[in-house]
């Protein structure tokens, strides 16, 4: 199967955990966001907000390749 | 009294030109306060009276023509509750006072400490130990003594939240923890008023607007009863002035848009900013159903005009 890719943007305290080549993160088509994060050693518990192509989605959303994925940890400062 | 105030405004009005050459009648900021003293009213009341007879208080000249005379009156008649007077709250309060919001209720139970000096606008060496609301009130008096400012030096809790909303048209969430935000949201929904909400960590953050009918904070932080944390990434990343000031400016812009019903607000959307790579993106917080609902009910609640008793 041809590998698929997503663009991954990790915000705030998750940013240092970004994999190399964030613009072309290899995925197996059909993988959930949760499984992808686990595979990349990114703590799923900190992934409070999941955005796919600019729309809020859940950790269970499956990726097919070509998506922009954004992950925000909780942010509460003022 | 009104007629005599109107006559006095007319006598003191100056004829001048705006920078685009159009003619304009203005009244000096110090004359506004003199007339307020004479008439036994606040400067805000004099400013509104002047605008109604097409005399522009000169402090608002540079608001024209992005803001019309009618917009300026509407802002001066608005009452905004700003909860939290730290990094976000300080700059939001200053910005809204300068643009011409007329009435404020400022809420914070905290006092300034040295570690606030990296970002909090009203903090200074001389203010360490001072209640944050006291410094905020002092600052607003130096900007415009005609504003009507109430201050409560207490933390927001579910018990006092309803009373603190008073009779405001809008509340601005400038808090620093998740639980208080939920308490504030519940109070704002109970009062039937919109809440502009923001949060910061390091040099990133987000802003949204929650109307009473919206799902609101739950879409950002998850259900309140499943909260396991009070704070977020800021405990590791701190809060830096460029991030805080930018997010506070975005909150202030949103307050003005909501009050003036300009549309394109952040209802059901989350503006996210990350200065690490200059990300600015507006994300849809809910699926198509909620988005349709949002466009079908364009901010009806913002029209609700309420007044200080």
Short mmCIF file of C-alpha atoms in Angstrom, two decimals:
data_model
loop_
_atom_site.label_atom_id
_atom_site.label_comp_id
_atom_site.label_asym_id
_atom_site.label_seq_id
_atom_site.Cartn_x
_atom_site.Cartn_y
_atom_site.Cartn_z
CA UNK A 1 0.00 0.00 0.00
CA UNK A 2 1.33 3.49 -0.80
CA UNK A 3 2.09 5.35 2.40
CA UNK A 4 -0.15 8.30 3.20
CA UNK A 5 0.92 11.51 4.93
CA UNK A 6 -0.61 14.15 7.17
CA UNK A 7 0.61 17.57 8.32
CA UNK A 8 0.85 17.67 12.11
CA UNK A 9 0.99 20.84 14.22
CA UNK A 10 1.45 20.48 17.98
CA UNK A 11 0.74 23.55 20.08
CA UNK A 12 2.11 25.00 23.33
CA UNK A 13 3.72 22.42 25.65
CA UNK A 14 3.26 19.65 23.06
CA UNK A 15 5.40 21.49 20.46
CA UNK A 16 8.75 20.01 21.64
CA UNK A 17 7.32 16.53 20.98
CA UNK A 18 6.82 17.27 17.28
CA UNK A 19 8.26 14.55 15.04
CA UNK A 20 10.78 15.45 12.36
CA UNK A 21 9.22 16.36 9.06
CA UNK A 22 5.88 17.55 10.52
CA UNK A 23 4.65 18.39 7.03
CA UNK A 24 4.87 14.74 5.93
CA UNK A 25 4.10 12.47 8.85
CA UNK A 26 3.62 8.95 7.51
CA UNK A 27 0.37 7.22 8.51
CA UNK A 28 -1.40 3.99 7.63
CA UNK A 29 -4.68 5.05 6.04
CA UNK A 30 -7.57 4.55 8.46
CA UNK A 31 -5.46 5.09 11.58
CA UNK A 32 -7.18 7.05 14.36
CA UNK A 33 -5.72 10.28 15.71
CA UNK A 34 -5.33 8.53 19.06
CA UNK A 35 -3.33 5.67 17.56
CA UNK A 36 -1.16 8.06 15.58
CA UNK A 37 -0.32 10.08 18.72
CA UNK A 38 0.46 6.89 20.66
CA UNK A 39 2.72 5.76 17.80
CA UNK A 40 4.57 9.11 17.96
CA UNK A 41 4.91 8.95 21.78
CA UNK A 42 2.73 12.02 22.24
CA UNK A 43 0.68 11.76 25.48
CA UNK A 44 -2.92 11.26 24.43
CA UNK A 45 -4.15 12.57 27.80
CA UNK A 46 -2.68 16.00 26.93
CA UNK A 47 -4.36 16.13 23.51
CA UNK A 48 -7.44 18.06 24.60
CA UNK A 49 -8.35 19.69 21.33
CA UNK A 50 -8.05 17.88 18.01
CA UNK A 51 -8.53 19.82 14.78
CA UNK A 52 -8.62 18.23 11.36
CA UNK A 53 -8.63 20.55 8.36
CA UNK A 54 -9.70 23.44 10.59
CA UNK A 55 -12.66 21.70 12.25
CA UNK A 56 -12.83 20.27 15.78
CA UNK A 57 -12.84 16.47 15.74
CA UNK A 58 -12.26 13.72 18.29
CA UNK A 59 -9.31 11.46 19.07
CA UNK A 60 -11.23 8.61 17.44
CA UNK A 61 -11.43 10.33 14.06
CA UNK A 62 -9.71 8.28 11.38
CA UNK A 63 -7.18 9.76 9.01
CA UNK A 64 -6.92 8.86 5.33
CA UNK A 65 -3.94 10.99 4.36
CA UNK A 66 -3.71 14.57 3.14
CA UNK A 67 -5.27 16.05 6.30
CA UNK A 68 -3.94 18.91 8.43
CA UNK A 69 -4.01 17.77 12.04
CA UNK A 70 -3.66 20.24 14.93
CA UNK A 71 -3.40 19.23 18.58
CA UNK A 72 -3.80 21.65 21.52
CA UNK A 73 -3.09 20.71 25.13
CA UNK A 74 -5.18 22.47 27.77
CA UNK A 75 -4.24 26.15 27.96
CA UNK A 76 -5.62 28.28 30.77
CA UNK A 77 -3.25 31.15 31.60
CA UNK A 78 -4.19 34.80 31.73
CA UNK B 1 -30.58 70.68 33.38
CA UNK B 2 -30.37 68.74 30.14
CA UNK B 3 -31.08 71.81 28.06
CA UNK B 4 -28.49 73.84 29.88
CA UNK B 5 -25.93 71.02 29.45
CA UNK B 6 -26.77 70.92 25.78
CA UNK B 7 -26.31 74.70 25.49
CA UNK B 8 -22.99 74.57 27.37
CA UNK B 9 -21.72 71.81 25.06
CA UNK B 10 -22.71 73.93 22.07
CA UNK B 11 -20.87 76.98 23.42
CA UNK B 12 -17.68 75.03 24.19
CA UNK B 13 -17.63 73.07 20.90
CA UNK B 14 -14.76 73.87 18.55
CA UNK B 15 -14.94 73.73 14.77
CA UNK B 16 -12.05 71.84 13.23
CA UNK B 17 -11.17 69.42 10.45
CA UNK B 18 -10.45 65.72 10.63
CA UNK B 19 -7.25 64.40 9.06
CA UNK B 20 -9.18 63.55 5.88
CA UNK B 21 -10.26 67.20 5.63
CA UNK B 22 -13.91 66.69 6.63
CA UNK B 23 -15.31 69.28 9.07
CA UNK B 24 -16.02 68.30 12.65
CA UNK B 25 -17.14 69.91 15.92
CA UNK B 26 -15.28 68.68 18.97
CA UNK B 27 -15.16 69.20 22.72
CA UNK B 28 -11.97 69.12 24.76
CA UNK B 29 -11.51 66.26 27.27
CA UNK B 30 -10.98 68.71 30.16
CA UNK B 31 -14.11 70.70 29.26
CA UNK B 32 -16.08 67.43 29.37
CA UNK B 33 -15.05 66.98 33.01
CA UNK B 34 -15.79 70.64 33.81
CA UNK B 35 -19.31 70.28 32.42
CA UNK B 36 -19.74 66.99 34.28
CA UNK B 37 -18.88 68.76 37.57
CA UNK B 38 -21.23 71.64 36.77
CA UNK B 39 -24.13 69.34 35.89
CA UNK B 40 -23.48 66.80 38.65
CA UNK B 41 -23.17 63.91 36.19
CA UNK B 42 -20.27 61.69 35.06
CA UNK B 43 -18.04 62.63 32.14
CA UNK B 44 -19.46 59.62 30.30
CA UNK B 45 -22.93 61.21 30.39
CA UNK B 46 -21.53 64.47 29.01
CA UNK B 47 -19.70 62.57 26.24
CA UNK B 48 -22.93 60.83 25.20
CA UNK B 49 -24.86 64.13 25.29
CA UNK B 50 -22.19 65.78 23.14
CA UNK B 51 -22.20 62.95 20.59
CA UNK B 52 -26.00 63.13 20.36
CA UNK B 53 -25.68 66.77 19.25
CA UNK B 54 -22.89 65.81 16.82
CA UNK B 55 -20.08 67.20 18.95
CA UNK B 56 -17.25 64.67 19.17
CA UNK B 57 -15.29 64.40 22.43
CA UNK B 58 -11.78 65.06 21.09
CA UNK B 59 -10.37 61.94 22.78
CA UNK B 60 -12.27 59.86 20.17
CA UNK B 61 -11.13 61.74 17.03
CA UNK B 62 -8.83 58.92 16.00
CA UNK B 63 -11.64 56.36 16.38
CA UNK B 64 -13.36 57.97 13.39
CA UNK B 65 -14.43 56.69 10.91
CA UNK B 66 -13.83 53.05 11.73
CA UNK B 67 -16.29 53.83 14.52
CA UNK B 68 -19.27 56.04 13.67
CA UNK B 69 -20.86 58.54 16.04
CA UNK B 70 -23.65 56.00 16.68
CA UNK B 71 -21.07 53.26 17.38
CA UNK B 72 -19.27 55.52 19.85
CA UNK B 73 -22.54 56.26 21.68
CA UNK B 74 -23.34 52.55 21.82
CA UNK B 75 -19.93 51.76 23.33
CA UNK B 76 -20.26 54.56 25.88
CA UNK B 77 -23.68 53.19 26.89
CA UNK B 78 -22.28 49.64 27.24
CA UNK B 79 -21.35 48.03 30.55
CA UNK B 80 -18.61 45.41 30.41
CA UNK B 81 -17.57 43.09 33.23
CA UNK B 82 -13.88 42.11 33.08
CA UNK B 83 -13.07 39.17 35.32
CA UNK B 84 -9.37 38.78 36.05
CA UNK B 85 -7.07 41.82 36.17
CA UNK B 86 -3.78 40.12 35.39
CA UNK B 87 -2.06 39.89 32.01
CA UNK B 88 -5.14 39.60 29.81
CA UNK B 89 -7.39 41.69 32.05
CA UNK B 90 -5.02 44.64 32.38
CA UNK B 91 -4.58 45.16 28.66
CA UNK B 92 -8.26 44.44 27.87
CA UNK B 93 -9.33 47.02 30.51
CA UNK B 94 -6.91 49.66 29.20
CA UNK B 95 -7.86 49.05 25.55
CA UNK B 96 -11.61 49.13 26.17
CA UNK B 97 -11.30 52.30 28.29
CA UNK B 98 -9.37 54.06 25.55
CA UNK B 99 -11.72 53.04 22.75
CA UNK B 100 -14.64 54.39 24.80
CA UNK B 101 -16.56 51.67 26.61
CA UNK B 102 -18.42 53.77 29.19
CA UNK B 103 -19.05 51.47 32.12
CA UNK B 104 -16.89 48.82 33.73
CA UNK B 105 -17.11 46.25 36.46
CA UNK B 106 -13.61 44.98 37.26
CA UNK B 107 -13.22 41.79 39.28
CA UNK B 108 -10.11 40.19 40.83
CA UNK B 109 -9.22 39.15 44.38
CA UNK B 110 -5.47 39.07 43.77
CA UNK B 111 -2.68 41.51 44.65
CA UNK B 112 0.36 42.28 42.50
CA UNK B 113 3.55 40.28 43.00
CA UNK B 114 7.00 40.68 41.46
CA UNK B 115 6.45 37.77 39.05
CA UNK B 116 3.59 39.75 37.43
CA UNK B 117 6.00 42.46 36.23
CA UNK B 118 6.97 40.54 33.06
CA UNK B 119 3.56 41.19 31.48
CA UNK B 120 0.78 42.64 33.62
CA UNK B 121 0.15 46.19 32.43
CA UNK B 122 -1.04 47.68 35.74
CA UNK B 123 1.76 46.07 37.78
CA UNK B 124 4.79 48.14 38.77
CA UNK B 125 7.43 48.18 41.49
CA UNK B 126 5.23 50.63 43.43
CA UNK B 127 2.15 48.42 43.08
CA UNK B 128 3.58 45.21 44.55
CA UNK B 129 1.16 44.12 47.29
CA UNK B 130 -1.62 46.36 45.97
CA UNK B 131 -5.00 44.83 45.02
CA UNK B 132 -5.08 44.48 41.24
CA UNK B 133 -8.52 46.10 40.98
CA UNK B 134 -7.25 49.16 42.91
CA UNK B 135 -4.40 49.67 40.44
CA UNK B 136 -6.84 49.18 37.54
CA UNK B 137 -9.26 51.80 38.88
CA UNK B 138 -6.39 54.27 39.40
CA UNK B 139 -5.20 53.69 35.85
CA UNK B 140 -8.65 54.20 34.31
CA UNK B 141 -9.04 57.48 36.24
CA UNK B 142 -5.85 58.78 34.64
CA UNK B 143 -7.06 57.76 31.15
CA UNK B 144 -10.63 59.03 31.49
CA UNK B 145 -12.01 60.23 34.84
CA UNK B 146 -15.46 60.34 33.24
CA UNK B 147 -15.81 56.56 33.01
CA UNK B 148 -18.15 54.77 35.42
CA UNK B 149 -16.05 52.08 37.09
CA UNK B 150 -17.10 49.56 39.73
CA UNK B 151 -14.50 47.24 41.21
CA UNK B 152 -14.79 44.10 43.29
CA UNK B 153 -11.62 42.88 45.01
CA UNK B 154 -12.74 39.26 45.28
CA UNK B 155 -12.21 36.06 43.35
CA UNK B 156 -15.03 34.78 41.23
CA UNK B 157 -16.78 31.74 42.71
CA UNK B 158 -20.02 29.97 41.78
CA UNK B 159 -21.57 31.71 44.82
CA UNK B 160 -20.76 35.30 43.91
CA UNK B 161 -20.65 34.98 40.09
CA UNK B 162 -24.28 35.97 39.46
CA UNK B 163 -24.04 39.09 41.62
CA UNK B 164 -20.77 40.13 39.94
CA UNK B 165 -22.35 40.06 36.48
CA UNK B 166 -24.52 42.91 37.77
CA UNK B 167 -26.31 44.43 34.84
CA UNK B 168 -23.57 44.18 32.28
CA UNK B 169 -24.04 43.73 28.54
CA UNK B 170 -21.04 41.44 28.13
CA UNK B 171 -18.41 39.70 30.21
CA UNK B 172 -14.73 39.22 29.32
CA UNK B 173 -13.01 36.10 30.63
CA UNK B 174 -9.45 37.08 31.60
CA UNK B 175 -9.12 34.34 34.23
CA UNK B 176 -6.16 32.03 34.81
CA UNK B 177 -7.76 28.66 35.58
CA UNK B 178 -10.33 26.34 34.05
CA UNK B 179 -12.76 25.91 36.95
CA UNK B 180 -13.32 29.65 37.40
CA UNK B 181 -13.92 29.91 33.66
CA UNK B 182 -16.75 27.38 33.91
CA UNK B 183 -18.24 29.29 36.87
CA UNK B 184 -18.06 32.50 34.85
CA UNK B 185 -19.62 30.87 31.80
CA UNK B 186 -22.52 29.56 33.90
CA UNK B 187 -23.09 33.05 35.33
CA UNK B 188 -22.91 34.71 31.91
CA UNK B 189 -25.40 32.20 30.52
CA UNK B 190 -27.64 32.75 33.55
CA UNK B 191 -27.51 36.51 32.96
CA UNK B 192 -28.21 35.98 29.25
CA UNK B 193 -25.11 37.86 28.12
CA UNK B 194 -22.25 36.90 25.77
CA UNK B 195 -18.80 36.03 27.12
CA UNK B 196 -15.58 36.69 25.23
CA UNK B 197 -13.09 34.10 26.49
CA UNK B 198 -9.34 33.68 26.03
CA UNK B 199 -6.47 31.68 27.46
CA UNK B 200 -2.70 31.88 27.07
CA UNK B 201 0.35 29.65 27.56
CA UNK B 202 3.85 30.83 26.69
CA UNK B 203 3.51 32.68 23.38
CA UNK B 204 0.40 30.86 22.20
CA UNK B 205 -3.27 31.00 23.06
CA UNK B 206 -6.83 31.05 21.85
CA UNK B 207 -9.92 33.27 21.81
CA UNK B 208 -13.62 32.53 21.35
CA UNK B 209 -17.04 34.03 22.06
CA UNK B 210 -19.77 32.11 23.86
CA UNK B 211 -23.41 33.16 23.58
CA UNK B 212 -25.94 31.80 26.11
CA UNK B 213 -27.25 29.20 23.65
CA UNK B 214 -23.78 27.84 22.77
CA UNK B 215 -22.08 24.72 24.04
CA UNK B 216 -19.15 26.92 25.00
CA UNK B 217 -16.17 25.94 27.14
CA UNK B 218 -17.08 22.27 27.10
CA UNK B 219 -16.02 22.14 23.44
CA UNK B 220 -12.58 23.44 24.47
CA UNK B 221 -11.91 21.83 27.86
CA UNK B 222 -14.28 18.84 27.79
CA UNK B 223 -17.21 18.34 30.20
CA UNK B 224 -16.81 20.25 33.47
CA UNK B 225 -17.62 17.20 35.62
CA UNK B 226 -14.74 15.30 34.00
CA UNK B 227 -12.15 18.02 34.67
CA UNK B 228 -9.04 16.59 36.28
CA UNK B 229 -6.86 19.69 35.99
CA UNK B 230 -7.25 23.32 36.99
CA UNK B 231 -4.48 24.75 34.88
CA UNK B 232 -2.83 23.99 31.55
CA UNK B 233 0.42 24.34 29.61
CA UNK B 234 1.11 27.76 31.15
CA UNK B 235 2.40 26.05 34.30
CA UNK B 236 5.32 24.80 32.16
CA UNK B 237 5.63 27.58 29.60
CA UNK B 238 4.81 30.66 31.69
CA UNK B 239 3.02 33.61 30.08
CA UNK B 240 5.04 36.07 28.04
CA UNK B 241 4.08 39.67 27.29
CA UNK B 242 3.90 39.39 23.46
CA UNK B 243 1.55 36.40 23.66
CA UNK B 244 -0.60 37.84 26.45
CA UNK B 245 -0.84 41.31 24.89
CA UNK B 246 -1.71 39.92 21.47
CA UNK B 247 -4.43 37.65 22.81
CA UNK B 248 -5.76 40.51 24.98
CA UNK B 249 -5.91 42.73 21.88
CA UNK B 250 -7.81 40.04 20.00
CA UNK B 251 -10.23 39.75 22.93
CA UNK B 252 -10.72 43.54 22.93
CA UNK B 253 -11.40 43.61 19.18
CA UNK B 254 -13.93 40.83 19.63
CA UNK B 255 -15.70 42.70 22.48
CA UNK B 256 -16.18 45.70 20.19
CA UNK B 257 -17.44 43.53 17.32
CA UNK B 258 -19.92 41.72 19.54
CA UNK B 259 -21.22 44.92 21.19
CA UNK B 260 -21.62 46.63 17.82
CA UNK B 261 -23.07 43.47 16.19
CA UNK B 262 -20.60 43.70 13.37
CA UNK B 263 -20.82 40.00 12.46
CA UNK B 264 -17.96 37.60 11.72
CA UNK B 265 -17.48 37.07 15.44
CA UNK B 266 -15.78 34.06 17.01
CA UNK B 267 -19.06 32.42 18.02
CA UNK B 268 -18.56 28.64 17.68
CA UNK B 269 -15.08 29.34 16.35
CA UNK B 270 -11.69 29.34 18.05
CA UNK B 271 -8.98 31.74 16.92
CA UNK B 272 -5.68 30.09 17.71
CA UNK B 273 -2.38 31.92 17.72
CA UNK B 274 1.15 30.61 18.10
CA UNK B 275 3.96 33.15 17.87
CA UNK B 276 6.55 30.33 17.68
CA UNK B 277 5.78 29.96 13.96
CA UNK B 278 3.25 32.81 13.49
CA UNK B 279 0.26 30.49 13.21
CA UNK B 280 -3.03 32.40 13.07
CA UNK B 281 -6.00 30.19 12.31
CA UNK B 282 -9.72 30.32 12.99
CA UNK B 283 -11.05 26.84 13.63
CA UNK B 284 -14.63 25.62 13.62
CA UNK B 285 -15.50 24.38 17.09
CA UNK B 286 -18.53 22.37 16.16
CA UNK B 287 -19.70 20.36 13.20
CA UNK B 288 -22.08 21.53 10.50
CA UNK B 289 -25.23 21.33 12.65
CA UNK B 290 -23.99 23.83 15.21
CA UNK B 291 -22.47 26.02 12.51
CA UNK B 292 -25.85 26.20 10.76
CA UNK B 293 -27.54 27.01 14.04
CA UNK B 294 -25.03 29.79 14.67
CA UNK B 295 -25.70 31.44 11.32
CA UNK B 296 -29.46 31.10 11.84
CA UNK B 297 -29.39 32.92 15.19
CA UNK B 298 -27.07 35.85 14.64
CA UNK B 299 -26.25 36.99 18.13
CA UNK B 300 -29.74 37.88 19.18
CA UNK B 301 -28.61 38.20 22.76
CA UNK B 302 -26.11 40.95 22.00
CA UNK B 303 -29.06 43.19 21.29
CA UNK B 304 -30.21 42.90 24.85
CA UNK B 305 -29.57 46.27 26.39
CA UNK B 306 -29.31 46.29 30.14
CA UNK B 307 -28.52 49.14 32.43
CA UNK B 308 -26.78 49.76 35.71
CA UNK B 309 -29.34 50.24 38.44
#
